[in-house]
Coordinates of C-alpha atoms and ligand atoms in Angstrom, one line a residue:
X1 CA -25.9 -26.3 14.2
X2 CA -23.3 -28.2 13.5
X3 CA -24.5 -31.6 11.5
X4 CA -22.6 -34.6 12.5
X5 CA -20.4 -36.8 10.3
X6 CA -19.7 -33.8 7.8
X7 CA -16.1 -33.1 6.5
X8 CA -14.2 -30.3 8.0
X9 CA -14.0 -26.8 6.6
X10 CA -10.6 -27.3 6.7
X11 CA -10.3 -30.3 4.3
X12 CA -11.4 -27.8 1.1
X13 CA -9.8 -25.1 0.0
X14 CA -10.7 -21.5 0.8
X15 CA -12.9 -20.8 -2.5
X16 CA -14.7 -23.9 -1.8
X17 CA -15.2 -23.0 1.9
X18 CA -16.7 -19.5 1.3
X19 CA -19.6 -21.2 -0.3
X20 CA -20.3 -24.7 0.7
X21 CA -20.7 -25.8 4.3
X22 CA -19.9 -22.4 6.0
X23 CA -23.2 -22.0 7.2
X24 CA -23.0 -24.3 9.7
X25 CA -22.4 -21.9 12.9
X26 CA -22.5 -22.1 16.6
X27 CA -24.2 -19.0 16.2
X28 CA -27.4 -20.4 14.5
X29 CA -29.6 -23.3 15.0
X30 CA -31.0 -23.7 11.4
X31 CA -30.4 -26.4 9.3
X32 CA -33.3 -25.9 6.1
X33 CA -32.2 -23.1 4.4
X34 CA -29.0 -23.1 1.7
X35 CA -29.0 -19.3 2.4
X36 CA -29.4 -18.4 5.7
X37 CA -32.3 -15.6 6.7
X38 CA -31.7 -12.1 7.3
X39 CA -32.2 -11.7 10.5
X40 CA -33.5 -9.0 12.2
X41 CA -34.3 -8.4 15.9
X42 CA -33.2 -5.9 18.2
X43 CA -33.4 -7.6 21.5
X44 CA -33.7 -11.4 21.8
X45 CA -36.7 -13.5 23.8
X46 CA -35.6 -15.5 26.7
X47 CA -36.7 -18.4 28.6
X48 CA -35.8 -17.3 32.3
X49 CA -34.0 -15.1 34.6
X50 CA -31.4 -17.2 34.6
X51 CA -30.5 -16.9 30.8
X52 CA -31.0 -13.5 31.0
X53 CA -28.4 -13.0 33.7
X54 CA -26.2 -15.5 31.9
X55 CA -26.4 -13.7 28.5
X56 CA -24.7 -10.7 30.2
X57 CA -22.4 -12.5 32.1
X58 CA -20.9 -14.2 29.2
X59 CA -20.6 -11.5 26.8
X60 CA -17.7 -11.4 25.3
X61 CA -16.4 -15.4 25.9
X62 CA -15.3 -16.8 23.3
X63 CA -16.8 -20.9 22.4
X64 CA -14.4 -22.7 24.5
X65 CA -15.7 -20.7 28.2
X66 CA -19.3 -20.1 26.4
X67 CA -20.3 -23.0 23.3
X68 CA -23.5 -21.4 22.8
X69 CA -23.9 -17.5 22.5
X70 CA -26.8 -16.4 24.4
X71 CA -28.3 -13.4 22.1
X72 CA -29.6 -10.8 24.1
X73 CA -29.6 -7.6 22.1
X74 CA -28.3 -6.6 18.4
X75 CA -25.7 -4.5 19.7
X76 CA -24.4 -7.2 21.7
X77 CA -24.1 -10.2 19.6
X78 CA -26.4 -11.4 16.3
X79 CA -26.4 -14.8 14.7
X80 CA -25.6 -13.0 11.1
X81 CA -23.3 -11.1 12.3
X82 CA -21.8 -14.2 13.8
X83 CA -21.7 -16.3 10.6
X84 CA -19.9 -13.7 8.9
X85 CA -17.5 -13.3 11.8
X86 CA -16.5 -17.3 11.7
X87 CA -16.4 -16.9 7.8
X88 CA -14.2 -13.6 7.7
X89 CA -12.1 -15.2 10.2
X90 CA -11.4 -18.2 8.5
X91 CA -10.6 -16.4 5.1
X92 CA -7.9 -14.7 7.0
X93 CA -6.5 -17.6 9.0
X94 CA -7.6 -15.9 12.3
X95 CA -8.5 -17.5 15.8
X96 CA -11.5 -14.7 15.7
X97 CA -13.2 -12.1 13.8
X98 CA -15.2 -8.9 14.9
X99 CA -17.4 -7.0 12.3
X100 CA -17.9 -3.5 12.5
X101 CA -20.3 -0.3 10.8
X102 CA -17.3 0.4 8.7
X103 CA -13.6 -0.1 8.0
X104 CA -12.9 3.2 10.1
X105 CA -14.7 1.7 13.0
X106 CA -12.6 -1.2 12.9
X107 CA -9.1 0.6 12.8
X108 CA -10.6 2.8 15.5
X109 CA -11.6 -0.5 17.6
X110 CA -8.5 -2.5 16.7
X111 CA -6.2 0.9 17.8
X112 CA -8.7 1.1 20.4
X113 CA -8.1 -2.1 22.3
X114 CA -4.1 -2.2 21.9
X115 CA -3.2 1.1 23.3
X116 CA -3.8 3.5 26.0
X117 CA -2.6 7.2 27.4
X118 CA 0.8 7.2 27.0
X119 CA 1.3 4.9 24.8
X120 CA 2.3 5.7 20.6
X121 CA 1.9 4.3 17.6
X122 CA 4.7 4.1 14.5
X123 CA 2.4 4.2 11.4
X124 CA 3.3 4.1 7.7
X125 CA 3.4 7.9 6.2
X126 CA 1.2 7.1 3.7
X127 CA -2.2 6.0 4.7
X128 CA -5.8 5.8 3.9
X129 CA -6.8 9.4 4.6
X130 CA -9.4 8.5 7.5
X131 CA -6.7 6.6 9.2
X132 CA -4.1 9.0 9.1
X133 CA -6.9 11.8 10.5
X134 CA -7.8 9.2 13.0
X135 CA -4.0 8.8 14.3
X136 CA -2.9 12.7 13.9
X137 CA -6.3 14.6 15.0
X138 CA -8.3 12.5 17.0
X139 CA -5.9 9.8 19.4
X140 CA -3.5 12.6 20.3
X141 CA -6.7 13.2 22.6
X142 CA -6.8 10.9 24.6
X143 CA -2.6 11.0 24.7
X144 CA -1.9 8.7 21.9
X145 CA 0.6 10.1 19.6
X146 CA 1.6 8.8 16.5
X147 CA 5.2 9.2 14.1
X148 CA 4.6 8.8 10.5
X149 CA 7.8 7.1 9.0
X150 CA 8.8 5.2 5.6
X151 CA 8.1 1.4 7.1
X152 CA 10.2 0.6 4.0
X153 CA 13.1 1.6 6.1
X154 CA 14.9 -0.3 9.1
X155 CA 16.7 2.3 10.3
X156 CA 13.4 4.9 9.9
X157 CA 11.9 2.6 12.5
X158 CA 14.7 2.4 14.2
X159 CA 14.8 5.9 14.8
X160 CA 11.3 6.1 15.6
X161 CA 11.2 3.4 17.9
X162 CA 10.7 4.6 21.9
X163 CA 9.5 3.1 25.5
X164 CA 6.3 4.0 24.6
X165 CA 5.7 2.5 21.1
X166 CA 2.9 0.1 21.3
X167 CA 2.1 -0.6 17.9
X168 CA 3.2 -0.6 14.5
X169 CA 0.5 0.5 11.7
X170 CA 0.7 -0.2 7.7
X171 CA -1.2 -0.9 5.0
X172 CA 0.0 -3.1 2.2
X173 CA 0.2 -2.9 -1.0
X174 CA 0.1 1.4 0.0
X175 CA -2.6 3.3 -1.7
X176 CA -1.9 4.6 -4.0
X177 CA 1.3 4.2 -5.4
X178 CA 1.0 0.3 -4.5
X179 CA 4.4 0.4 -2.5
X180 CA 5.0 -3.0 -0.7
X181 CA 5.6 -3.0 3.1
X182 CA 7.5 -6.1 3.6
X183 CA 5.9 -7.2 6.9
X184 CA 8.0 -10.4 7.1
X185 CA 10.9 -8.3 7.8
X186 CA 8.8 -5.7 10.2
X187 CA 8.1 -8.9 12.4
X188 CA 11.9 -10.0 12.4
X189 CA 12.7 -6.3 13.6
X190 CA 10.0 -6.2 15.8
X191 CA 11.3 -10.1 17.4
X192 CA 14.4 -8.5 18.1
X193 CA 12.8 -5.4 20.2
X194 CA 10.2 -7.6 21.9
X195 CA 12.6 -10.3 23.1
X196 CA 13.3 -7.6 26.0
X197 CA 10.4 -6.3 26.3
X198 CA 7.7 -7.3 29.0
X199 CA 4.6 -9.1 27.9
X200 CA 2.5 -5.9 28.5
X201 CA 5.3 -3.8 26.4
X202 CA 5.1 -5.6 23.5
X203 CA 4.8 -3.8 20.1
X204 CA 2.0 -5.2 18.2
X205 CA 1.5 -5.5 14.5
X206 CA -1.6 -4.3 12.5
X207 CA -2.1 -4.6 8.6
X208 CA -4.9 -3.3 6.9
X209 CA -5.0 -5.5 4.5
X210 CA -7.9 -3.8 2.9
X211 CA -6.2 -3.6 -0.6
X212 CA -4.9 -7.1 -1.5
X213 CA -8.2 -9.1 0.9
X214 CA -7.5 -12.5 1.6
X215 CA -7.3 -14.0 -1.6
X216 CA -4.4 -11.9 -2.3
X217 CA -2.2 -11.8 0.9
X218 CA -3.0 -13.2 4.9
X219 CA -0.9 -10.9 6.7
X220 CA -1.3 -13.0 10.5
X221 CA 0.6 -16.2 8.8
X222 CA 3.2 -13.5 8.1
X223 CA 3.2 -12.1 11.5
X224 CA 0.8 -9.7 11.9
X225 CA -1.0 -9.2 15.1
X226 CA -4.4 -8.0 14.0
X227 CA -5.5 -7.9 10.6
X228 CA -8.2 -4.9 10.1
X229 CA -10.4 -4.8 6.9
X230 CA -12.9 -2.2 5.0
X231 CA -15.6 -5.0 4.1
X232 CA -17.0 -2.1 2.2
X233 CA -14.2 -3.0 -1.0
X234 CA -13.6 -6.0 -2.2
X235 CA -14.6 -8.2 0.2
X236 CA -18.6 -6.7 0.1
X237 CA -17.6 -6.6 -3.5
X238 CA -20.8 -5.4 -5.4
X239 CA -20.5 -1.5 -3.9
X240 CA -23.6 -2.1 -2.1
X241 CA -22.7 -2.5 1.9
X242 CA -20.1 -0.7 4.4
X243 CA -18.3 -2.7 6.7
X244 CA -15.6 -3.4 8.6
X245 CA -13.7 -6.4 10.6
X246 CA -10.9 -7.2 12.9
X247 CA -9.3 -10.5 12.8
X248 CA -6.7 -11.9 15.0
X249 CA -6.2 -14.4 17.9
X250 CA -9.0 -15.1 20.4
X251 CA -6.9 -13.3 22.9
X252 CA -8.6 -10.5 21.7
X253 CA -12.3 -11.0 21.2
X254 CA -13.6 -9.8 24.6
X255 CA -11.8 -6.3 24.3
X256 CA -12.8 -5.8 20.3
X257 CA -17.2 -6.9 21.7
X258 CA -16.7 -4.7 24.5
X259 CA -15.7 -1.8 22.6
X260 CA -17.9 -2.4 19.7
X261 CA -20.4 -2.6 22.4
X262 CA -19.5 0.5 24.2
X263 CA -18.2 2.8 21.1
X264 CA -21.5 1.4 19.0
X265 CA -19.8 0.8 15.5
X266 CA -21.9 -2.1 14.8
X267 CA -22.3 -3.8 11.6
X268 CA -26.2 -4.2 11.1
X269 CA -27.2 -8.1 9.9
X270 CA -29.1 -6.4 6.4
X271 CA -25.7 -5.8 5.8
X272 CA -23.8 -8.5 7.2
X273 CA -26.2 -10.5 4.9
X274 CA -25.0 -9.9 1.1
X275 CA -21.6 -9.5 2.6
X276 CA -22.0 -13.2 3.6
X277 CA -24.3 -14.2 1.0
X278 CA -23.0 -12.5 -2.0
X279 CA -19.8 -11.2 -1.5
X280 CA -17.5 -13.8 0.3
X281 CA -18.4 -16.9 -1.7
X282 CA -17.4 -14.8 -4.7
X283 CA -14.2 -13.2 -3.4
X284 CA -11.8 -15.9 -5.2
X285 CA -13.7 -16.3 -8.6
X286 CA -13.6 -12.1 -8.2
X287 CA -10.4 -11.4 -7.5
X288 CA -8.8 -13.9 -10.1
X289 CA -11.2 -12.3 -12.9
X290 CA -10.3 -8.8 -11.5
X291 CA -6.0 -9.8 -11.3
X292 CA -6.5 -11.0 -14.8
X293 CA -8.1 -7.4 -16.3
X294 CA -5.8 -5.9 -14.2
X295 CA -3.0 -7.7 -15.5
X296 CA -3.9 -7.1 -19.3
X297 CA -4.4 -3.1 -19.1
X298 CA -1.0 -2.9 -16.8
X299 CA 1.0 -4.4 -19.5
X300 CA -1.3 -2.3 -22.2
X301 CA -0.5 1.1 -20.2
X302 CA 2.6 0.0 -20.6
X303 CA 3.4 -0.2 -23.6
X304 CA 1.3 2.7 -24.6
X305 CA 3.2 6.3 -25.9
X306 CA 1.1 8.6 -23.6
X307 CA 1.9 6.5 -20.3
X308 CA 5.1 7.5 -18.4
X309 CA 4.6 4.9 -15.6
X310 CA 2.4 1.9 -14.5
X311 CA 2.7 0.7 -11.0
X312 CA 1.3 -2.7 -10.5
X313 CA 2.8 -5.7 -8.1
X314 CA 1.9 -7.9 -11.2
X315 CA 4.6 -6.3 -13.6
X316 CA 8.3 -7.4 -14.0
X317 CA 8.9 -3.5 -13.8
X318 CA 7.4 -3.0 -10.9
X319 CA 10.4 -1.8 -7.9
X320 CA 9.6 -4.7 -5.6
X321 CA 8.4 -7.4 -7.6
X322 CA 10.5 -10.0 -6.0
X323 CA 8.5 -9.0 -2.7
X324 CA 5.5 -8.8 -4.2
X325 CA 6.1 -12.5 -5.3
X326 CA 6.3 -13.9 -1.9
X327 CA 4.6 -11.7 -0.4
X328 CA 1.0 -11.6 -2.3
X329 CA 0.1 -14.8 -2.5
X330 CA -3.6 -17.1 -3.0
X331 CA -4.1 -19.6 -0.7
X332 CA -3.8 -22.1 -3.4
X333 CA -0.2 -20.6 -3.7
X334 CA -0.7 -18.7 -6.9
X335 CA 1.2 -15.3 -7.4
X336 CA -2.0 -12.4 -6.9
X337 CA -1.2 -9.3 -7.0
X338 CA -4.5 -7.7 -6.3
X339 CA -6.7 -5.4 -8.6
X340 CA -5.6 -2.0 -8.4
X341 CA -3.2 0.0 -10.5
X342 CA -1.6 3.1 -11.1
X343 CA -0.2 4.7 -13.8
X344 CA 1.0 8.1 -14.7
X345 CA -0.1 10.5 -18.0
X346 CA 3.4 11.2 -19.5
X347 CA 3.5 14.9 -18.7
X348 CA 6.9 15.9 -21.1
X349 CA 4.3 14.9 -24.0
X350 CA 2.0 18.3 -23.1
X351 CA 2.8 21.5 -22.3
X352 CA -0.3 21.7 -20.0
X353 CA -0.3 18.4 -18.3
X354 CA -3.0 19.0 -15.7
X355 CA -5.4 20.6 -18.6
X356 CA -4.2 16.8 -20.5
X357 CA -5.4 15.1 -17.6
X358 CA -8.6 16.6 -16.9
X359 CA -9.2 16.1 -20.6
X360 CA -8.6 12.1 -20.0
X361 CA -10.1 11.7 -17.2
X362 CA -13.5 13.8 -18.2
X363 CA -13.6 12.0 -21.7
X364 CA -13.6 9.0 -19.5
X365 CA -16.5 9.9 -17.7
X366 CA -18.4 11.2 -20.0
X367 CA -17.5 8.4 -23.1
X368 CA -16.6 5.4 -21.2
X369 CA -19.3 2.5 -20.3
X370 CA -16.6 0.3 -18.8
X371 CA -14.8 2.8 -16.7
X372 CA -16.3 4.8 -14.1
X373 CA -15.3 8.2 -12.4
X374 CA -15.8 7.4 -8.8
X375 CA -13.8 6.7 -5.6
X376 CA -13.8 3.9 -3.5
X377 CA -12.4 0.7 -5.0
X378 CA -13.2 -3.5 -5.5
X379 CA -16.5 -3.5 -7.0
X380 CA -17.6 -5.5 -9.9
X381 CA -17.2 -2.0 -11.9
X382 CA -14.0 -1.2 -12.9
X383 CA -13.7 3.0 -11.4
X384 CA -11.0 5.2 -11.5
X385 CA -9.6 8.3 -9.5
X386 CA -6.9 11.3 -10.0
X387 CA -5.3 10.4 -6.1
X388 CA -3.6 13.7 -6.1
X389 CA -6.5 16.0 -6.5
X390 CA -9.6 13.8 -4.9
X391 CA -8.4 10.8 -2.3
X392 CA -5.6 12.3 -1.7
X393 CA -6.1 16.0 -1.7
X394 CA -5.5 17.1 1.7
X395 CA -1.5 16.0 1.7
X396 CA 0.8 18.7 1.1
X397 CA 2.1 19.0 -2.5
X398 CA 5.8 18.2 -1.6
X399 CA 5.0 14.6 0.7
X400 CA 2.8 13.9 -2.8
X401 CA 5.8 14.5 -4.8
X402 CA 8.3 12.9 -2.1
X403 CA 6.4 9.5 -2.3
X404 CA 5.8 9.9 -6.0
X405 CA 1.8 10.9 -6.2
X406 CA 1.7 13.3 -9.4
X407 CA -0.8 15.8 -10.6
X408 CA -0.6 12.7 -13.7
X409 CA -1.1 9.5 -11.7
X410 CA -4.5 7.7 -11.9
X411 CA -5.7 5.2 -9.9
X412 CA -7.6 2.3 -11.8
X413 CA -9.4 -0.4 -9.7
X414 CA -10.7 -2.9 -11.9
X415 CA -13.8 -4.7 -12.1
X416 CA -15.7 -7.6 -13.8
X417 CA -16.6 -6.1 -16.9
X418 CA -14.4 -8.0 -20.1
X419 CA -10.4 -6.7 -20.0
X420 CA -11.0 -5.8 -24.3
X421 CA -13.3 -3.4 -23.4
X422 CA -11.9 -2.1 -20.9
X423 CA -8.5 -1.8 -22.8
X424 CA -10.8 -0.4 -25.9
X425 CA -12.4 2.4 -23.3
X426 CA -8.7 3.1 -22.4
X427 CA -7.6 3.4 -25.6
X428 CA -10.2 5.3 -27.2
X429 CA -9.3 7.9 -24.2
X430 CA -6.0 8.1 -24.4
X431 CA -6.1 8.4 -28.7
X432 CA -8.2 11.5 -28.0
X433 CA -5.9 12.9 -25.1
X434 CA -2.9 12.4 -28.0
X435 CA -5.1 14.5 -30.5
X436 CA -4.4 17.5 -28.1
X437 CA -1.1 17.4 -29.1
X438 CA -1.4 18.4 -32.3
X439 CA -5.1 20.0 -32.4
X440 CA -4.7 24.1 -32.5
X441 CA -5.1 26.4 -29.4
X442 CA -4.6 23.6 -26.9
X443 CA -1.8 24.3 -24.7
X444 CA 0.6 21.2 -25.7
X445 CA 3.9 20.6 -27.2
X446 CA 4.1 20.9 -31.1
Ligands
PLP1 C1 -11.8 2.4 2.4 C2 -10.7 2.1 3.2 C3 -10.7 2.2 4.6 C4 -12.0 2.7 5.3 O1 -13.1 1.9 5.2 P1 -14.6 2.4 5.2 O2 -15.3 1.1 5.1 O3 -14.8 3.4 4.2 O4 -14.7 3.0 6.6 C5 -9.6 1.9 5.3 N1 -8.5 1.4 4.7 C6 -8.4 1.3 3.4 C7 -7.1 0.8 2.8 C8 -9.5 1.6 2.6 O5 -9.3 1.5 1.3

């Protein structure tokens, strides 16, 4: 309920609005709590026939043709849920948001709505793994096909470009090399093709903007379409809850209910909860304390003997730092360039680099307190990941060398814990990786 005479969200700032005066919803009537309650109901109670009949009827309008959402059952629509939705969308500058189970269940939903049989996609070639099985294995099904190109490249889309291309697909920064896709320039080329093109032929725009969230980067003021999210990183935060979200204009919001209805990805509200409760109103102060670490063990990689390479959109080295500049950006205006990095063993420095490697990464795991041996990324522990061998397994050897994933690289996705011991962990690691240089027996240079 919406109390009268209060500011509007839109005269704070977003780290202000993801905590204070957010929970005022048209999806709730409750005014007592500062957090709101879990809820947790199935199917709805309802006064008469006639709201009963109405609550199907206007499933799926959005507030101007329906102001108040008529709950019917969990799978339809849930006040939680619907808080979450009006906060996610907000973060992201959207018209409307749609949560989902999971982050695959949201790409699946947001491809799901925008194309049909016939129709193809032009994706980035290097995607989350799920995605990419999604667009190769499972949409060729139903007669979606989809061309893998470097999105880097004009004339690669150029080339790939059809009749039939209905949308574009990327990811920025790219996991996990952290490659930029300038999407500013992807919506100039695509202006050009869709100023011929009838309303209904339009090629559409989706970012995952999983990696950089909000804080970091708002694709839809830079022309995306849609805007699809993994809640279950950064956003969730704390490695506790999966989710997913779509967020884009409201032209969308009855096709993305209907399918969640009918496809069933739904997020439940014990989840939607400490994604609302915990995780959004700490996104900024998280990701600022998170860019900051990140910054400090970039530049410490480095400068460090053992490290061939670091690959972060917060170093002057890194390839497109002039796009990361304007590209990933709070929404205070502040340079963030996210919380993942990768960086590369020097492999010239051993004979056996993979034994090297292993050696790091299990002395990590086995020594570290600040640095864990997991996947998944954007919790409040820092975690890191050999891409070539686990996330990213399943490529062929010569795309991972093409795109410049080595048998050395590391993925690092920092957390909350203090950058000095983090740096220390590092260090400690590393020292001991260098002792194989020299220590007898061990396959390595003299
Ligand atoms: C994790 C991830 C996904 C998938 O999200 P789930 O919540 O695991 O389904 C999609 N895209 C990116 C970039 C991711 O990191």
């Amino acid at each position: 309920m919406k109390r009268k005479g209060r500011r509007n969200r839109q005269d704070y700032r977003m780290r202000s609005a993801m905590i204070d005066g957010c929970y005022d919803s048209r999806h709730w009537e409750y005014d007592h709590h500062l957090i709101p309650p879990i809820s947790s109901s199935v199917a709805f109670r309802l006064s008469s026939l006639h709201r009963g009949e109405e609550g199907f009827a206007r499933f799926g309008e959005g507030e101007d043709i329906c102001p108040e959402t008529i709950f019917v059952y969990d799978r339809l629509d849930d006040p939680l849920r619907g808080m979450l939705e009006e906060k996610l969308a907000y973060a992201e500058g959207g018209e409307v948001a749609v949560s989902f189970a999971s982050g695959m269940s949201a790409i699946s939903a947001a491809l799901g709505v925008l194309t049909k049989q016939t129709d193809e996609v032009i994706a980035h070639n290097m995607l989350y793994g799920c995605t990419y099985s999604l667009l190769s294995h499972w949409l060729p099904r139903y007669g979606i096909q989809t061309k893998f190109v470097d999105l880097k490249s004009t004339s690669a889309l150029n080339s790939a470009l059809s009749e039939k291309t209905k949308v574009v697909y990327l990811e920025t920064p790219v996991n996990p090399t952290l490659d930029l896709i300038d999407i500013g320039a992807i919506k100039n080329w695509l202006g050009d093709i869709n100023k011929d093109r009838a309303e209904d032929r339009k090629v559409l725009l989706v970012v995952d903007n999983t990696f950089a969230t909000p804080y970091c980067q708002r694709p839809l003021s830079l022309g995306a379409d849609l805007v699809v999210h993994s809640l279950t990183k950064n956003i969730a935060g704390f490695g506790t809850d999966m989710g997913g979200a779509v967020i884009g204009p409201a032209k969308y919001l009855r096709d993305l209910l209907l399918y969640r209805k009918d496809f069933g990805g739904v997020l439940s509200p014990k989840s939607a909860w400490p994604i609302l409760v915990y995780g959004l109103p700490t996104l900024a102060a998280r990701m600022v304390n998170q860019q900051k670490s990140a910054q400090h063990i970039a530049r410490f990689l480095e400068s460090h003997p053992l490290v061939k390479r670091v690959l972060y959109p917060g170093l002057k080295s890194f390839p497109q730092w002039e796009l990361a500049q304007s590209q990933m950006m709070s929404p205070d205006g502040k340079f963030s360039p996210g919380s993942v990095l990768y960086f590369e063993l020097d492999s010239e420095k051993f004979t056996d680099a993979p034994k090297a490697v292993e050696f790091f990464i299990d002395y990590l795991a086995n020594n570290s307190r600040c640095i864990t041996l997991a996947v998944s990324l954007g919790q409040v522990r820092t975690l890191i990941e050999a891409p070539y061998s686990m996330t990213h397994s399943s490529l062929p050897a010569e795309f991972k060398n093409s795109i410049g994933v080595s048998t050395c690289g590391l993925r690092l996705s920092l957390g909350l814990e203090d950058w000095h011991d983090i740096e220390n962990d590092l260090e400690v690691a590393l020292g001991r990786t260098a002792d194989l240089i020299t220590s007898p027996g061990c396959a390595v240079h003299p």
